[in-house]
Coordinates of C-alpha atoms in Angstrom, one line a residue:
Chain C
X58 CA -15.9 -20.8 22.1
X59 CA -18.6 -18.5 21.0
X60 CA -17.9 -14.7 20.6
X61 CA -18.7 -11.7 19.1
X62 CA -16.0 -8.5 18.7
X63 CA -17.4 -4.6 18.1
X64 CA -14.6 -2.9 17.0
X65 CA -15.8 0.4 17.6
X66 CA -17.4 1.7 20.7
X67 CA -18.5 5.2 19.2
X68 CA -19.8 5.5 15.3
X69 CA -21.1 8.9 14.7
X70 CA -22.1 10.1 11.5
X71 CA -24.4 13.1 10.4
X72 CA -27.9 12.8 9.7
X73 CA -29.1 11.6 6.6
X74 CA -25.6 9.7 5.8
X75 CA -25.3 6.1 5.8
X76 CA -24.2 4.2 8.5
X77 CA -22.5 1.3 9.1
X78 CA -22.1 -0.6 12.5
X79 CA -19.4 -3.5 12.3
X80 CA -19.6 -6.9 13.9
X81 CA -17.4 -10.3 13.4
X82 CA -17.9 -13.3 15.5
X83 CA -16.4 -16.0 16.1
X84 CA -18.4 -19.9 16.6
X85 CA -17.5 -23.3 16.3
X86 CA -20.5 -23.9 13.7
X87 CA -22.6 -22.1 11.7
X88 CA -24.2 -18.9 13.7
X89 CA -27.6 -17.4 13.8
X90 CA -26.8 -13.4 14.1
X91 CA -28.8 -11.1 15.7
X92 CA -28.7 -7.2 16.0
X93 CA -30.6 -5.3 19.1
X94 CA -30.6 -1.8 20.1
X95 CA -31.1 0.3 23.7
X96 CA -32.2 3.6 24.1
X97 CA -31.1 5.2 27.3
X98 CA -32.8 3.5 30.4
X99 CA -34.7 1.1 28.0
X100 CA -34.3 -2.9 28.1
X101 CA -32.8 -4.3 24.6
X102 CA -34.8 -4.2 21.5
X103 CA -34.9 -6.8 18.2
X104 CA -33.9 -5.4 15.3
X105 CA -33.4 -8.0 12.9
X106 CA -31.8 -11.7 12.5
X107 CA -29.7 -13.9 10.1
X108 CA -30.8 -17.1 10.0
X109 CA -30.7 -18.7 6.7
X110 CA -31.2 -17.9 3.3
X111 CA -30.3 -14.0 1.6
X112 CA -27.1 -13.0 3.2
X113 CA -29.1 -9.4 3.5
X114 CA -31.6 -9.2 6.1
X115 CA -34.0 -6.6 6.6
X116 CA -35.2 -5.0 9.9
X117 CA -37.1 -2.6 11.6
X118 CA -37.0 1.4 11.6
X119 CA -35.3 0.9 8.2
X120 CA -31.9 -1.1 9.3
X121 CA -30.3 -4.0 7.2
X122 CA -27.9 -6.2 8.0
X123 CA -25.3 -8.3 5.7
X124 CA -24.2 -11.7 6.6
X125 CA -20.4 -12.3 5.0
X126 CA -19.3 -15.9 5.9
X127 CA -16.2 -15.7 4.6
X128 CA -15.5 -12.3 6.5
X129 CA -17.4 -13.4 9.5
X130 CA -19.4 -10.5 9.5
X131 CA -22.8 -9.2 10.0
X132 CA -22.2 -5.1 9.5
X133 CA -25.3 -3.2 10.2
X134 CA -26.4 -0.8 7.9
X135 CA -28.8 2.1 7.4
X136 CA -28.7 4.0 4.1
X137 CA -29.8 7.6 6.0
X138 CA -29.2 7.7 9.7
X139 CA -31.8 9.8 11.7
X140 CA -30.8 11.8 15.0
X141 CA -33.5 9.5 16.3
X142 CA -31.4 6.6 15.6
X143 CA -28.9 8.0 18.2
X144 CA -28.8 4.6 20.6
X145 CA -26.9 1.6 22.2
X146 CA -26.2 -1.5 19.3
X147 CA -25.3 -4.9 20.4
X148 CA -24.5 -8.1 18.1
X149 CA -25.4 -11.0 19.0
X150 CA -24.2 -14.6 18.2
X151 CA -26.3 -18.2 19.2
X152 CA -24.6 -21.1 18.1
X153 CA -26.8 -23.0 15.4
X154 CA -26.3 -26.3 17.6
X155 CA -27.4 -24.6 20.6
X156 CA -30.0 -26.4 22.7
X157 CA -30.0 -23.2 25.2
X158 CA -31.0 -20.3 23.5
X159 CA -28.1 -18.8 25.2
X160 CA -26.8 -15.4 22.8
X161 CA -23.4 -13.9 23.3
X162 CA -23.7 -10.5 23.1
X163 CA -20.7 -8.1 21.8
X164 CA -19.6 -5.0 23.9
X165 CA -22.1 -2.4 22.5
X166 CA -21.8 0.0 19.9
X167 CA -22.7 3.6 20.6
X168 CA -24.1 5.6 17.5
X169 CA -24.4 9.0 17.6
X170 CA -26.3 10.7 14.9
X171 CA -25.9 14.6 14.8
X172 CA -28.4 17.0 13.2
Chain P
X185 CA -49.5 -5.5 27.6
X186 CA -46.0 -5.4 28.8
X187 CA -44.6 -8.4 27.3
X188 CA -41.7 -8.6 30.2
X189 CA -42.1 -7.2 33.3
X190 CA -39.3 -6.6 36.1
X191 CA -39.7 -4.9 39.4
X192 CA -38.6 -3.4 40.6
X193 CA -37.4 -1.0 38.1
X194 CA -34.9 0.4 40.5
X195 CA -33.6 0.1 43.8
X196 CA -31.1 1.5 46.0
X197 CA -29.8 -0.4 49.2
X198 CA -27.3 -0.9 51.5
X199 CA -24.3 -3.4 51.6
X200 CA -25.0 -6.5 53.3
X201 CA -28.9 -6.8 52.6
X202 CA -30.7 -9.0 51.1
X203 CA -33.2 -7.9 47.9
X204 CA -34.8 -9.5 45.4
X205 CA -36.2 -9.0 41.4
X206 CA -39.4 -10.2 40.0
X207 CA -40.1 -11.2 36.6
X208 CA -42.9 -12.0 34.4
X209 CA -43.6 -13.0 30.7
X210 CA -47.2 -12.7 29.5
X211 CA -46.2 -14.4 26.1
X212 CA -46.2 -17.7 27.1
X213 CA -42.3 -18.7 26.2
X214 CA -41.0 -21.5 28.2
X215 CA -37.3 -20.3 28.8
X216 CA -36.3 -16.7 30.7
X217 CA -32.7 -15.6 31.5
X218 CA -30.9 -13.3 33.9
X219 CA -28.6 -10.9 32.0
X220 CA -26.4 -8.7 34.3
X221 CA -25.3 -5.2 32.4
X222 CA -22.4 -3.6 34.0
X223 CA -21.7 0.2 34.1
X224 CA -19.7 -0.4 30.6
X225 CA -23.0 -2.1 29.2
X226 CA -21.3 -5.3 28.9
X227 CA -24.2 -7.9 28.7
X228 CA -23.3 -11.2 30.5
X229 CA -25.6 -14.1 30.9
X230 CA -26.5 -15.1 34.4
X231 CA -28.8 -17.9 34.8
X232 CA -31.8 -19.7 32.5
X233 CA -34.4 -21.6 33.4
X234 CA -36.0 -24.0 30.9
X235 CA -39.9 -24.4 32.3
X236 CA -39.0 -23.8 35.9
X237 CA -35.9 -25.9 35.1
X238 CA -32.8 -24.5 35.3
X239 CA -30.4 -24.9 32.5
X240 CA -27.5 -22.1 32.7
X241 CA -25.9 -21.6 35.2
X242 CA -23.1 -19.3 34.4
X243 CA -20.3 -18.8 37.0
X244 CA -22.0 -16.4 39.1
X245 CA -21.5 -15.9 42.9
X246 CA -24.0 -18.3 45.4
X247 CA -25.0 -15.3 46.8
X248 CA -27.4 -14.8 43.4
X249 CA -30.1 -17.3 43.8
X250 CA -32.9 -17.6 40.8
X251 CA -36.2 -19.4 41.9
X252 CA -39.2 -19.9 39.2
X253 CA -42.3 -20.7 40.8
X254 CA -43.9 -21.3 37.3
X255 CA -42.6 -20.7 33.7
X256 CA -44.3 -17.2 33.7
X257 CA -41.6 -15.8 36.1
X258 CA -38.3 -16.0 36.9
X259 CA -37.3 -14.0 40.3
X260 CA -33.9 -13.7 41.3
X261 CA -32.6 -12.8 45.1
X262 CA -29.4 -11.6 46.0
X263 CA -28.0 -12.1 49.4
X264 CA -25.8 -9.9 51.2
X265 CA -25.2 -7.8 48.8
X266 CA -21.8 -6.0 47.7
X267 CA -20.5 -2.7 46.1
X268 CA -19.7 -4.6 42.5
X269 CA -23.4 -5.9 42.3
X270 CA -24.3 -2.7 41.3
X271 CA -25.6 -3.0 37.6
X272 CA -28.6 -2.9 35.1
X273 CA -30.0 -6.7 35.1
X274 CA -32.6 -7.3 32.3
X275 CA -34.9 -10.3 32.7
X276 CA -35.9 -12.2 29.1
X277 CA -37.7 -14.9 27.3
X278 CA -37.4 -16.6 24.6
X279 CA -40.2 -18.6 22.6
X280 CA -40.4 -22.1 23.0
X281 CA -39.1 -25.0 20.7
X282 CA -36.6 -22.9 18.4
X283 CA -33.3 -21.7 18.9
X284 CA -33.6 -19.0 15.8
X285 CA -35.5 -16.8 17.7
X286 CA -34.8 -13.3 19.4
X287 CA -34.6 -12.6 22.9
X288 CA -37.5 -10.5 24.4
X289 CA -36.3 -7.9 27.3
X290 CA -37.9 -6.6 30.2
X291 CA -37.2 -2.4 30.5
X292 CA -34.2 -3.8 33.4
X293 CA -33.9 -3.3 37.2
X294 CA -31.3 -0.8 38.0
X295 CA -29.6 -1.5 41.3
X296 CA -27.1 0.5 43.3
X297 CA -25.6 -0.5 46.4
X298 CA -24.2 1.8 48.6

């Protein structure tokens, strides 16, 4: 069975630090990993994707992801957070044998980012 | 352009009644989901429809009924509804012919039941 854990609910770190939002799956092949974020009221937004290839990926507004098999991880980073970048993060997991498209998403991560 | 468009956006009824939840995809993908976000913003698959197909079907009460006229929109109606129905659900798509690619999201339907 596919799923995806987010061990922290809150991360909140002080502009201009780095941040770091964990993730760890868990699949019965090899996953394609996903990261999107909400903003309040807002529908779910891409941010970037592991599919093959460079174990770091590179997304939008500046966030990077780093695929660790061995860990079974895909941490997202940012090397300085922005009060801006105060939102909802989900991970997402599809199974590379998929034939639905379906993605399991984890239980949210909310990042705070103080001035 | 609105890539994925629900409406309504929100919507406030009373138990027992009957409402339903358009949605369209100008992007021309062939497969949209339901997803139902609780008041904890846990995200849980609902239905998918495969070019007015369906193809998930996740355990989900009979009282949620998806219909796609074409593979531009995916409505979904909810009979009689109840207290827990209350939730955020987003409407997506997701291009055709690859399973690598990202989800697109509608801006949600916010429904509270009263």
């Amino acid at each position: 069975a596919q799923s995806v854990a987010q061990p922290e609910d809150q991360v909140n770190v002080a502009e201009g630090n780095p941040l770091t939002v964990k993730c760890t799956y868990s699949v019965s092949g090899n996953p394609y990993l996903f990261w999107y974020v909400q903003y309040p009221n807002r529908g779910l937004q891409f941010l970037l994707k592991y599919i093959t290839g460079d174990n770091l990926v590179k997304g939008s507004y500046g966030f990077e992801a780093e695929f660790n098999k061995s860990q079974t991880s895909f941490h997202l980073k940012k090397p300085s957070a922005l009060v801006s970048d105060s939102a909802l993060y989900f991970c997402a997991v599809r199974d590379r044998g998929s034939t639905l498209g379906r993605l399991y998403f984890g239980r949210g991560t909310q990042l705070t980012v103080w001035p | 352009d609105t890539a994925v468009s629900q409406t309504p956006k929100y919507l406030v009824t009373q138990m027992g009644n009957d409402k339903s939840i358009k949605c369209e995809q100008n992007l021309g993908h062939d497969t949209m989901y339901w997803y139902k976000q609780d008041s904890k913003k846990f995200l849980k698959i609902m239905f998918s429809y495969n070019n007015k197909e369906l193809i998930i079907n996740e355990t989900v009460p009979n009282r949620f009924s998806p219909k796609s006229p074409d593979k531009a929109h995916l409505n979904l109606h909810i009979n009689s509804l109840e207290l827990g129905d209350s939730a955020v659900y987003f409407c997506a798509s997701l291009p055709q012919g690859t399973n690598t690619g990202e989800l697109f999201f509608g801006e949600g339907s916010r429904l509270t039941v009263l």
